Short mmCIF file of C-alpha atoms in Angstrom, two decimals:
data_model
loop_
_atom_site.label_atom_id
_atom_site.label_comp_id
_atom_site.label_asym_id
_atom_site.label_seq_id
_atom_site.Cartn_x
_atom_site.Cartn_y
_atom_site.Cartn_z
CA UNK X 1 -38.12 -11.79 -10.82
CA UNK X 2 -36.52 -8.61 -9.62
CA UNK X 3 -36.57 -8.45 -6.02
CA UNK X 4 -38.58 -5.09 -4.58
CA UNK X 5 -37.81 -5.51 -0.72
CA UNK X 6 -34.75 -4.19 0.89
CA UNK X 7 -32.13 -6.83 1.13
CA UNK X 8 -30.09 -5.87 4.12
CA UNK X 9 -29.87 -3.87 7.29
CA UNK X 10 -27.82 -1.24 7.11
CA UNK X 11 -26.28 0.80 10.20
CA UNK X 12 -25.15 4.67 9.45
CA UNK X 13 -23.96 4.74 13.30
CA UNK X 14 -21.34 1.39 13.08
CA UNK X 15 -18.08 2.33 12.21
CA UNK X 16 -18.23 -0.22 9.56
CA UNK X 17 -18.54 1.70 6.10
CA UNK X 18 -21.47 1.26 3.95
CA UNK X 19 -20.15 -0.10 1.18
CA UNK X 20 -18.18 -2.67 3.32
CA UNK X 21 -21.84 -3.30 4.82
CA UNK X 22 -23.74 -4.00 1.77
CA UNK X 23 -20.71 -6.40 0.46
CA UNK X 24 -20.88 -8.44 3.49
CA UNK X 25 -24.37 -8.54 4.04
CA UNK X 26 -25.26 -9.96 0.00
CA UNK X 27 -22.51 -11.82 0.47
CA UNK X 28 -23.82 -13.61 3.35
CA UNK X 29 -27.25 -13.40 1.67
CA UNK X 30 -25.93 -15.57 -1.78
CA UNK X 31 -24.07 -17.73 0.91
CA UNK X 32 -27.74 -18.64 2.98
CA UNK X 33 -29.06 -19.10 -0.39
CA UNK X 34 -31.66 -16.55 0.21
CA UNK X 35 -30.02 -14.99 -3.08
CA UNK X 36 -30.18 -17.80 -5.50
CA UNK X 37 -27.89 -17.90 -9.41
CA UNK X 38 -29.56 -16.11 -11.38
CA UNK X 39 -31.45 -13.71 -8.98
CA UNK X 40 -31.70 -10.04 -10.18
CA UNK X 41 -30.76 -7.32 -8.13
CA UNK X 42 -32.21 -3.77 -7.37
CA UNK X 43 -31.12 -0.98 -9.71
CA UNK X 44 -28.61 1.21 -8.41
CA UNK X 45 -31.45 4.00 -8.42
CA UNK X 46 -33.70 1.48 -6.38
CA UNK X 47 -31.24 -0.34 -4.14
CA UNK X 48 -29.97 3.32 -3.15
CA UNK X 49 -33.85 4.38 -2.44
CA UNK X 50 -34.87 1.48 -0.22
CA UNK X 51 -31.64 0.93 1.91
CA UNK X 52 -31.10 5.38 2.59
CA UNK X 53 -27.67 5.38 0.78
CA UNK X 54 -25.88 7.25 -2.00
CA UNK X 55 -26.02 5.81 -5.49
CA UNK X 56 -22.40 6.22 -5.18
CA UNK X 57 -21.91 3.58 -2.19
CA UNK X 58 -24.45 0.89 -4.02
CA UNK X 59 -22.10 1.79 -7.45
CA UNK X 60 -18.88 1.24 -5.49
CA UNK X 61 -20.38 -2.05 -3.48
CA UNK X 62 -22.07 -3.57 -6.85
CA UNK X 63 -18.57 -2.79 -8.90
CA UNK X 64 -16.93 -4.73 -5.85
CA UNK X 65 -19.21 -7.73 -5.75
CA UNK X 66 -18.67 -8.08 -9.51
CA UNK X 67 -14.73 -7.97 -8.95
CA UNK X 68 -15.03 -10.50 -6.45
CA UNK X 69 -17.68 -12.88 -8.51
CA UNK X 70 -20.60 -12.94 -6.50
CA UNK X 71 -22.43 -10.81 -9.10
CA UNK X 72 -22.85 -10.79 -12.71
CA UNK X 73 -23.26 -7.13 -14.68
CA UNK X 74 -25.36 -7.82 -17.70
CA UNK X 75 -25.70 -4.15 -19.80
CA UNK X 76 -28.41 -2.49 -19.89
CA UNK X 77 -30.17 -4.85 -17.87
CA UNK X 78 -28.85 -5.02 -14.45
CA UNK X 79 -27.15 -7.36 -12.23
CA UNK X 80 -27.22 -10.62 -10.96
CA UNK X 81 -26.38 -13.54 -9.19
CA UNK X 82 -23.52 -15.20 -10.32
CA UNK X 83 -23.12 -18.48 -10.41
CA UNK X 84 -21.51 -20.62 -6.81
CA UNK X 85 -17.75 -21.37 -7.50
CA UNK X 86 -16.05 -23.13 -5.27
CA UNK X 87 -14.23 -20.09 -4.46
CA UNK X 88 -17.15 -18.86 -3.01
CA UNK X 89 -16.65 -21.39 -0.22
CA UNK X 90 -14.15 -20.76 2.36
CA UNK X 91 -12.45 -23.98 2.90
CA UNK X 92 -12.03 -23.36 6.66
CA UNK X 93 -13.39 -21.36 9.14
CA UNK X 94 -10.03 -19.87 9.58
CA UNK X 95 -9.60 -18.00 6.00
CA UNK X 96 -10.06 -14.48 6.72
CA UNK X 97 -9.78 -13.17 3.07
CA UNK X 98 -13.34 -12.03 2.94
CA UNK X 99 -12.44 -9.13 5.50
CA UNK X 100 -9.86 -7.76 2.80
CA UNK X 101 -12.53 -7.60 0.21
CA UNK X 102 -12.33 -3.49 -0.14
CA UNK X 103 -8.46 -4.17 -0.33
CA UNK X 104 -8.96 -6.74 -3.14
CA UNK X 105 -11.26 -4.94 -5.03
CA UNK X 106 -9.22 -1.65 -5.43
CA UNK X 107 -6.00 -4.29 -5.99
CA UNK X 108 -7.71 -5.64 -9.16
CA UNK X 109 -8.45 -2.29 -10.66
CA UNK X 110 -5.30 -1.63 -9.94
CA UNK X 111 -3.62 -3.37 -11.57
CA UNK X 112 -6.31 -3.55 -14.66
CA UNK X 113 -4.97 -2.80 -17.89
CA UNK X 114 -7.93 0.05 -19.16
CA UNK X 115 -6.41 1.70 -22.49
CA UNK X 116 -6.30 5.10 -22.49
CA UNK X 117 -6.21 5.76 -18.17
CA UNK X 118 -4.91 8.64 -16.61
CA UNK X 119 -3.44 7.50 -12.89
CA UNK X 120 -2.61 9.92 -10.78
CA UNK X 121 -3.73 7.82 -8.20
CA UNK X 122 -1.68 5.27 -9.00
CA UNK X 123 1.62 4.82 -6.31
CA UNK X 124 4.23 4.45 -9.20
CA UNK X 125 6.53 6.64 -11.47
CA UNK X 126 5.59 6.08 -15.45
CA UNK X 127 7.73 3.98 -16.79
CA UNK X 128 9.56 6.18 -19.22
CA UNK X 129 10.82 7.63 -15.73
CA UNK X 130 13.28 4.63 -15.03
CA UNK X 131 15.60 3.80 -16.77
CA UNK X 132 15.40 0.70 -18.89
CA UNK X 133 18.82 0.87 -20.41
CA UNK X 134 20.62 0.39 -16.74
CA UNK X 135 18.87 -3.00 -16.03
CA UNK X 136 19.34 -4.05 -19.78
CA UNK X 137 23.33 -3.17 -19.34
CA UNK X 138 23.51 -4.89 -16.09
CA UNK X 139 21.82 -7.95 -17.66
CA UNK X 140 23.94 -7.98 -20.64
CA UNK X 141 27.13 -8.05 -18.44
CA UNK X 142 25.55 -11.29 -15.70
CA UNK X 143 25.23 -13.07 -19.28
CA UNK X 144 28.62 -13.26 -19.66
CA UNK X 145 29.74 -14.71 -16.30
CA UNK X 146 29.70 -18.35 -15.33
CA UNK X 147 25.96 -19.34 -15.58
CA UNK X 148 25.81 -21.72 -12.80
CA UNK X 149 23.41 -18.91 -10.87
CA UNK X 150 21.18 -19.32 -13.73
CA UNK X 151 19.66 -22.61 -12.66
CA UNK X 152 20.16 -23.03 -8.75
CA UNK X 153 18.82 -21.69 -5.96
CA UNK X 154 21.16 -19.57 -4.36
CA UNK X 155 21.61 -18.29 -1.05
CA UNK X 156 18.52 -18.80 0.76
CA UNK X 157 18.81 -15.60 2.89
CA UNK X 158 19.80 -13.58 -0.14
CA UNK X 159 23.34 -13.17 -2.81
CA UNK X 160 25.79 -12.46 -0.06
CA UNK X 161 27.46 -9.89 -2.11
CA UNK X 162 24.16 -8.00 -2.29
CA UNK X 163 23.91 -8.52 1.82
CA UNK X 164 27.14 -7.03 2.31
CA UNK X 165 26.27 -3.90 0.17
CA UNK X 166 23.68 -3.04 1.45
CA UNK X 167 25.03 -3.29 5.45
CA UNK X 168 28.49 -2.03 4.97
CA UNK X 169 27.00 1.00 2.12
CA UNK X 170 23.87 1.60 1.48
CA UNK X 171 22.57 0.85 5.46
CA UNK X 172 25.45 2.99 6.87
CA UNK X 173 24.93 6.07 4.63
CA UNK X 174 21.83 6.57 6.19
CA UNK X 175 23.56 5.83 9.78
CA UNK X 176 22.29 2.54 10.30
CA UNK X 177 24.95 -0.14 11.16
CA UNK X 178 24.46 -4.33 10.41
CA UNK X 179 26.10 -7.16 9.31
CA UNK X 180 25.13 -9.09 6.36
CA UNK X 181 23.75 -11.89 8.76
CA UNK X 182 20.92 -9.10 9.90
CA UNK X 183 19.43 -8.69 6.45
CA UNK X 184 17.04 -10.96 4.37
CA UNK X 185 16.63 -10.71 0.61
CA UNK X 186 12.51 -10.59 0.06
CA UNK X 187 10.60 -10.53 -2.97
CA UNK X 188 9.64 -6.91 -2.54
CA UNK X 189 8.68 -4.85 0.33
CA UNK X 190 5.25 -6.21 0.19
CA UNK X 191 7.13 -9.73 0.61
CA UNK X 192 8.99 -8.44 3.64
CA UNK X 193 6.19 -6.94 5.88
CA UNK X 194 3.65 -10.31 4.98
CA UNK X 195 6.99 -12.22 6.70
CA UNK X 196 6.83 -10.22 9.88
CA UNK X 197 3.11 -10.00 10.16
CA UNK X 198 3.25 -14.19 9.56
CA UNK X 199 5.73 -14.63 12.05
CA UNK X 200 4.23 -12.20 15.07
CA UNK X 201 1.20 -12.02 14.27
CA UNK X 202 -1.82 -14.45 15.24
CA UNK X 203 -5.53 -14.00 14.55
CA UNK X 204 -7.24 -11.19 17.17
CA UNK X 205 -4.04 -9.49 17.60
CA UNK X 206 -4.04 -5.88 17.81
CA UNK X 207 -1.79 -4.06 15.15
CA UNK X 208 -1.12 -0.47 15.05
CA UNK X 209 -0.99 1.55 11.88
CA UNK X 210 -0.74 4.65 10.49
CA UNK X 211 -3.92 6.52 9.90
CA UNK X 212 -4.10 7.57 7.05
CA UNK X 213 -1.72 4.69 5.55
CA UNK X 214 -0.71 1.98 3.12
CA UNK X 215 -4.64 0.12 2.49
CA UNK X 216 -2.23 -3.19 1.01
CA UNK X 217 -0.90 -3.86 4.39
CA UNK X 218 -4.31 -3.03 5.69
CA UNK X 219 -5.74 -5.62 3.79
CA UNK X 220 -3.11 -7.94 4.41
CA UNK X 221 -3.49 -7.57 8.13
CA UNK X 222 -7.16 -8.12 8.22
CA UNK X 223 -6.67 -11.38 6.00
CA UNK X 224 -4.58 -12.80 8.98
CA UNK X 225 -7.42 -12.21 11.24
CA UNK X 226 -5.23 -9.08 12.55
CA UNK X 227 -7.58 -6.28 14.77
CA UNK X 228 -5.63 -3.09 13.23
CA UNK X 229 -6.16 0.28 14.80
CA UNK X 230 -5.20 3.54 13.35
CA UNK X 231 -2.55 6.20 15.06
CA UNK X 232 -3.67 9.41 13.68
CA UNK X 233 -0.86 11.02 11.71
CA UNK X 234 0.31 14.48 11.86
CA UNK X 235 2.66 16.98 9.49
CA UNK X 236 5.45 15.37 11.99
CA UNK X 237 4.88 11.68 12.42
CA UNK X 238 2.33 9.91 14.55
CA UNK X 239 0.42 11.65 17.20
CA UNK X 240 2.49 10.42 20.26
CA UNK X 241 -0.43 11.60 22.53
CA UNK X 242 -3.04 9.49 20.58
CA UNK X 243 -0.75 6.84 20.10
CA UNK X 244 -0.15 6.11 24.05
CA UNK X 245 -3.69 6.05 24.79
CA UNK X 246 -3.69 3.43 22.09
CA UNK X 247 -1.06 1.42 23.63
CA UNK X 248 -2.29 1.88 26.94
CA UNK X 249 -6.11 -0.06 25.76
CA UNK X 250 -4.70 -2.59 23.52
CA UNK X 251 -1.34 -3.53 23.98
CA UNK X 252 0.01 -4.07 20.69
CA UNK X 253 2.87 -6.47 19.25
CA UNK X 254 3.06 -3.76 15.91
CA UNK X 255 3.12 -1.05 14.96
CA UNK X 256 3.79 -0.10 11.24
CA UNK X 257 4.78 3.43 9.86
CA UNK X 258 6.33 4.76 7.07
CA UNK X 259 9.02 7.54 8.50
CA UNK X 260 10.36 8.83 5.55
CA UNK X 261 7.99 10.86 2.66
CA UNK X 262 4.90 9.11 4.35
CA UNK X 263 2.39 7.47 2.03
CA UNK X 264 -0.41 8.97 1.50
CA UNK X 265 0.66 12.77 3.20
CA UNK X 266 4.45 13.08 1.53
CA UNK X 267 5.32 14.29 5.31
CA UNK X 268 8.78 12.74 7.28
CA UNK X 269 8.69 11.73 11.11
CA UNK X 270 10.80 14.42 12.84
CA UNK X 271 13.84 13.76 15.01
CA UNK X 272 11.85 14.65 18.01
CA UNK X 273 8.44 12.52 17.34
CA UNK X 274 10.78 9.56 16.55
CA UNK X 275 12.78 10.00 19.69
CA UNK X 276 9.46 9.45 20.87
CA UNK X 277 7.85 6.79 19.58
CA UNK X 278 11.23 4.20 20.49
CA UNK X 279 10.78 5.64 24.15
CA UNK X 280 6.81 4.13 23.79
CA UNK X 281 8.56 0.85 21.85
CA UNK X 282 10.63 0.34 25.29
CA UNK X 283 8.33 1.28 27.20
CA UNK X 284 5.33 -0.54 26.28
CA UNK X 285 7.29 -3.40 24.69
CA UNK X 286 6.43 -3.57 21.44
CA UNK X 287 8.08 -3.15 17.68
CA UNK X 288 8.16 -0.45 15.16
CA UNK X 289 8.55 -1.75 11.77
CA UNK X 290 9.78 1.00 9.84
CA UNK X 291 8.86 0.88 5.68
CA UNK X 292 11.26 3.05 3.93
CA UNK X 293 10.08 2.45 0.36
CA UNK X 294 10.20 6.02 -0.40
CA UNK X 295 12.79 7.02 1.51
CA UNK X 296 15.76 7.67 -1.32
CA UNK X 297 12.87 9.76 -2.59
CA UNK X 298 13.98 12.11 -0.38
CA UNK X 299 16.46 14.93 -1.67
CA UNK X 300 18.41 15.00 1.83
CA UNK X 301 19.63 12.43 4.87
CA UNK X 302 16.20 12.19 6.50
CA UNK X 303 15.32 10.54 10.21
CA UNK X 304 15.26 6.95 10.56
CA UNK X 305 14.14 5.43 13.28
CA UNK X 306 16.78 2.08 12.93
CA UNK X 307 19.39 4.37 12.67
CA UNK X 308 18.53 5.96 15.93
CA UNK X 309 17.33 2.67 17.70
CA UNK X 310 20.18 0.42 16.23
CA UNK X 311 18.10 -2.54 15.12
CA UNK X 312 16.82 -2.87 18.79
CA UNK X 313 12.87 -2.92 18.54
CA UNK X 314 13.44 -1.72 15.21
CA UNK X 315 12.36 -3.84 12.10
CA UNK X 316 13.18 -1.87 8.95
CA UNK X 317 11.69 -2.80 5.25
CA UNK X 318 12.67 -1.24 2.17
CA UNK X 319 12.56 -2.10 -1.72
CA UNK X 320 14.06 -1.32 -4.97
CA UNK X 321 10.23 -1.58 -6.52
CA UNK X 322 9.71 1.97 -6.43
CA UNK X 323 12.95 3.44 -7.95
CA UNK X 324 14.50 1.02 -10.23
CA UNK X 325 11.83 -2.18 -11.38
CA UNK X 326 8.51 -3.34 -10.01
CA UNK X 327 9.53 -6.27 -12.08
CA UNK X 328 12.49 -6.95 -10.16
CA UNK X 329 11.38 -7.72 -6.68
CA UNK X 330 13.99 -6.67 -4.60
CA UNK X 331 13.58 -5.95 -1.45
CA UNK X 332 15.08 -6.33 1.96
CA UNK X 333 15.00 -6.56 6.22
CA UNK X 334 17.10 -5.28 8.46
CA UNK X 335 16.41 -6.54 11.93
CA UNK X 336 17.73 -8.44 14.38
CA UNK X 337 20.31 -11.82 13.86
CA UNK X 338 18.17 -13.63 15.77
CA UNK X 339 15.02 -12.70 14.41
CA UNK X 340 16.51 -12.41 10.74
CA UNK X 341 16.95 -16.18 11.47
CA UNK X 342 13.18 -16.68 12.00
CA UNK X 343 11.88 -15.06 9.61
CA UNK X 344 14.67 -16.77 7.33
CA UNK X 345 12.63 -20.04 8.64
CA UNK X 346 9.37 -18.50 7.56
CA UNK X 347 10.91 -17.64 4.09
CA UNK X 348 12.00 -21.37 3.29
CA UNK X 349 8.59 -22.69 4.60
CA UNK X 350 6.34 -19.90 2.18
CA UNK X 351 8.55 -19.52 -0.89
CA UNK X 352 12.13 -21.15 -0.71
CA UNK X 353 14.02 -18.78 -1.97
CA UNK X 354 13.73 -15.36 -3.98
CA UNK X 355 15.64 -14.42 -7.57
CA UNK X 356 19.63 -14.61 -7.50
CA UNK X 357 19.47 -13.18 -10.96
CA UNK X 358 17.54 -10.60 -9.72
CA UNK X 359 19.57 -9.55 -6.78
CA UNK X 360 23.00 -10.09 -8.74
CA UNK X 361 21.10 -7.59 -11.54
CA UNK X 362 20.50 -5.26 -8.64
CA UNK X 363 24.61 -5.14 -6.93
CA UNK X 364 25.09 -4.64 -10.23
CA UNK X 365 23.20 -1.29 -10.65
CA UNK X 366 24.52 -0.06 -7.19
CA UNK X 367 28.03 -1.45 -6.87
CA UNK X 368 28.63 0.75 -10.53
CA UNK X 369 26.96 4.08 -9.59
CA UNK X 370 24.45 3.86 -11.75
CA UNK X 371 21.38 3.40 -8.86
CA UNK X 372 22.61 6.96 -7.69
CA UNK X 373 22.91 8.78 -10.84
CA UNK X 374 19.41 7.65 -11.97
CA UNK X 375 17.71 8.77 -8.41
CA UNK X 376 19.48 12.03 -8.83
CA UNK X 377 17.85 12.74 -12.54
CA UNK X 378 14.44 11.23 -10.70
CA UNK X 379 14.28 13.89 -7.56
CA UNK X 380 15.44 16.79 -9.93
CA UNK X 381 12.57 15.75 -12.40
CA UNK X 382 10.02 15.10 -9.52
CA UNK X 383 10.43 18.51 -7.89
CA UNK X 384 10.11 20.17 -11.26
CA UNK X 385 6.39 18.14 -11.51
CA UNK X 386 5.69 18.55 -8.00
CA UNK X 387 5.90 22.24 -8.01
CA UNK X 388 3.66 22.16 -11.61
CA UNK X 389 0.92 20.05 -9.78
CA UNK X 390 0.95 21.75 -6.51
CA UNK X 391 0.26 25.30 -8.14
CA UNK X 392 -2.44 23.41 -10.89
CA UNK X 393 -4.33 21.94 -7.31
CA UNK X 394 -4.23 25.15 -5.39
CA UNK X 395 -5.87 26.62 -9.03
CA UNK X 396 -8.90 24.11 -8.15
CA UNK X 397 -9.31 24.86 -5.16
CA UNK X 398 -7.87 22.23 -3.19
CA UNK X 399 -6.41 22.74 0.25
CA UNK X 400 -2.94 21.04 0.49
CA UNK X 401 -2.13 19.04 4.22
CA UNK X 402 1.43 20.42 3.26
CA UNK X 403 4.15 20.93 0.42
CA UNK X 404 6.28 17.83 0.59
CA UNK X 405 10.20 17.82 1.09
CA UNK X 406 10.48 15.11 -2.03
CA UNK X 407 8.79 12.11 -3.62
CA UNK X 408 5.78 11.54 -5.68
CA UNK X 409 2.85 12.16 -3.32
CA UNK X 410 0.93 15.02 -2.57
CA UNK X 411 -2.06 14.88 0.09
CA UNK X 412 -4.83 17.36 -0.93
CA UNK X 413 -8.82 18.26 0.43
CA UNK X 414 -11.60 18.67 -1.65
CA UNK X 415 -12.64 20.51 1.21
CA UNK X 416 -15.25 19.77 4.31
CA UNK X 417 -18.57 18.00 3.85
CA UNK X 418 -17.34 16.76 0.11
CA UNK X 419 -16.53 13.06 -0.36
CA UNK X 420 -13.01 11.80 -2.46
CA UNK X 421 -15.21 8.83 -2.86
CA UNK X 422 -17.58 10.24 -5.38
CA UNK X 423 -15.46 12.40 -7.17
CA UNK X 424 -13.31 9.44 -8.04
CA UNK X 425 -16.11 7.19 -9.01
CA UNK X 426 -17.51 10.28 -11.77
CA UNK X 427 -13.56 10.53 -12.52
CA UNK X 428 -13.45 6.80 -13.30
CA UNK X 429 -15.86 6.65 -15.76
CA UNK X 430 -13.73 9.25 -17.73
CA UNK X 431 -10.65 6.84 -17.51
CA UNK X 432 -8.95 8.85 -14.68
CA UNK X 433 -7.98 7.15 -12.06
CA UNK X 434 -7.85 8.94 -8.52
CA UNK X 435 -7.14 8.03 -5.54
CA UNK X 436 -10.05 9.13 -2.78
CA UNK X 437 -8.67 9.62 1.12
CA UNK X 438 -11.11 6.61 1.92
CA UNK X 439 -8.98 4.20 0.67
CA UNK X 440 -6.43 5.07 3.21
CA UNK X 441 -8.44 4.55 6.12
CA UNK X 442 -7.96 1.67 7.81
CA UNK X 443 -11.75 0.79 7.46
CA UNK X 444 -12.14 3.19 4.87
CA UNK X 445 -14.05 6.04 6.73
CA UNK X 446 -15.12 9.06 4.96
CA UNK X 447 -12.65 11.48 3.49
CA UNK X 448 -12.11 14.42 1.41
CA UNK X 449 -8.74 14.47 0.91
CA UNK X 450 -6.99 13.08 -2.25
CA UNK X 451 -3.73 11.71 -3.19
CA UNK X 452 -2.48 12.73 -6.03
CA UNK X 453 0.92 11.28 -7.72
CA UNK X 454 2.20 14.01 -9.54
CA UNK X 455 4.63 12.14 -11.79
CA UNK X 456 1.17 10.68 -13.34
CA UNK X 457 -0.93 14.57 -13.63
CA UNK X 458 0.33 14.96 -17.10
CA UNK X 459 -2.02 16.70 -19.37
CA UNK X 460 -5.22 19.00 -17.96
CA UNK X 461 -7.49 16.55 -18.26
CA UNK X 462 -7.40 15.23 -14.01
CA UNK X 463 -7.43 19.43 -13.03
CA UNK X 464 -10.16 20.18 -15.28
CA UNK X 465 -12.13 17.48 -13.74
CA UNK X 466 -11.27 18.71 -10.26
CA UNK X 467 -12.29 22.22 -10.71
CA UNK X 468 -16.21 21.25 -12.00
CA UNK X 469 -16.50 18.86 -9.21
#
């Protein structure tokens, strides 16, 4: 039987979204077994009448719910109770994956193969952008050395070669100086920052973040039982005001920001906000750790803040996802010996070891030249796009935050009162994938700004969608 009653109570005033509020609240139902297998839902049209909420927020929080299992989608008919898994049941009371569901969700459309999809939400260049011939010549030459590498483990804390790059080179470019003992191969960026967060971060903790920032570390935070609070971000880094209030209340261990071409706004901490935020770091005693995934984006030498701090309370993170191979997984810290040595601990515990093909692929593509020629041909051919997109926005409409230095990003506002969130669900049904402001809210509050990667607004298909919304 269809069930006519409202299901839940839901609160406009909590800070809690609504969709986050209707997943938790038929999840807990199905888990009380006041929803049984089988049970039939409200329509959308219903569900949205009887609880005072968009049709949008019950699409989003159905669409979730089915993601995550607890519901099945049945065409033309409605939806329903799934039947329990055992992944249904937590296995302890200290799993705290159920607070990353919104995370999750978007994660698995992510990555969802749909034929056909335009992704300018997506935080990727296409991959006839990088260069496949560079890793294939860099593989054909590690076939013909000594294969022993092929089948052991390698250096735990990374190919020592690699290490020494990377400190003595590709570090001190950028003006920050370590030893090969202060770095740690990870599998990814992604890799390195769940390391740190495992390592000095226990359940409750407060963690700062940017706001608006990365939702994957988000979710990653909350799954660790993590209390993360946003620092609102500015055109020139973190509001320092804002942000020592913050530190003042809660004290935090963390605080994670992404200096360089920020993700979502394309904006780079200045000299003088960073000055800043170490003095806070000292002050208050806690750690920056600094993600510089984008950061050879960047057509000039831009601020770091380990280069200024010296690897002091400085924890830095970067990758070579983003420029060269997502399939790859290379990625690095810089920190501390002492703590590289921890988290070295936590590495062997989790995972071992990470890919010495990989990484001896990688010194290959650097030590030869051929990492800096292809990032040369990629900033030359993102400005070209970025300036295309910028001007195609502005034609819609769209208020940009501001016109980025470099990288793929560009942070844009549908305007006030008007909700990314709905425009992206319409745009979704006609393949296009955006990316709505929400998403980069630490507990997704409203938003009408949008991110747009302009390496993936080819055609006029996303603009003419954005100028009859």
């Amino acid at each position: 039987m269809p069930i006519t009653q409202p299901l839940i109570t839901i609160n406009p005033l909590e800070p809690v979204p609504l969709v986050e509020q209707i997943v938790s609240g038929i999840q807990q139902q199905i888990a009380q077994r006041v929803l049984r297998t089988g049970a039939r839902l409200p329509s959308i049209r219903d569900f949205a009448a009887q609880h005072g909420v968009s049709r949008f927020t019950v699409v989003d929080a159905y669409d979730r719910l089915v993601a995550l299992g607890y519901l099945l989608s049945r065409r033309g008919s409605g939806f329903y109770v799934a039947p329990v898994t055992p992944l249904q049941t937590p296995v302890t009371d200290t799993s705290y994956l159920e607070r990353a569901d919104d995370v999750l969700w978007l994660l698995h459309n992510t990555f969802r193969d749909v034929p056909e999809a335009i992704r300018p939400g997506c935080g990727w260049l296409p991959k006839d952008w990088l260069d496949q011939k560079v890793i294939q010549k860099s593989l054909h030459e590690l076939s013909r050395k000594s294969g022993g590498f092929l089948t052991s483990y390698g250096d735990v804390s990374g190919y020592l070669p690699l290490r020494q790059l990377l400190a003595q080179k590709i570090l001190g470019e950028i003006g920050i100086h370590a030893e090969a003992s202060q770095l740690l191969i990870t599998n990814g960026a992604s890799h390195g920052l769940d390391l740190i967060a495992r390592l000095m971060i226990k359940a409750g903790d407060v963690v700062l973040v940017d706001d608006p920032g990365y939702y994957t570390l988000f979710g990653l935070l909350k799954s660790m039982g993590a209390q993360i609070v946003g620092v609102p971000r500015g055109l020139h880094g973190p509001d320092i005001a804002q942000l020592e209030q913050l530190l003042h209340i809660h004290k935090p261990k963390l605080f994670f920001t992404n200096t360089v071409l920020h993700n979502p706004t394309g904006t780079s901490t200045s000299l003088a906000v960073a000055h800043q935020l170490l003095q806070l770091a000292e002050k208050y005693g806690f750690y920056l750790v600094e993600d510089d995934i984008y950061g050879d984006f960047h057509p000039q030498t831009a601020v770091r803040l380990a280069a200024l701090d010296q690897l002091n309370r400085v924890i830095y993170v970067s990758s070579y996802s983003k420029t060269i191979s997502a399939s790859l997984r290379v990625g690095f810290i810089a920190c501390q010996a002492e703590l590289a040595r921890r988290l070295l601990d936590l590495k062997l515990l989790t995972g071992l070891t990470s890919s010495e093909i990989n990484q001896r692929v990688m010194y290959q593509i650097l030590v030869e030249g051929r990492y800096r020629k292809h990032m040369e041909k990629v900033r030359n051919r993102l400005a070209v796009k970025r300036g295309q997109v910028i001007q195609a926005l502005e034609q819609c409409r769209l208020t940009l935050y501001t016109e980025p230095a470099g990288g793929m990003f560009v942070w844009a506002s549908l305007g006030h009162g008007r909700q990314a969130a709905e425009i992206a669900s319409r745009a979704t049904r006609q393949n296009v994938m955006l990316a709505p402001g929400n998403l980069f809210r630490p507990y997704q509050e409203p938003s009408s700004w949008l991110r747009f990667n302009v390496a993936h607004c080819e055609g006029d298909k996303v603009f003419e969608l954005l100028s009859t919304a």
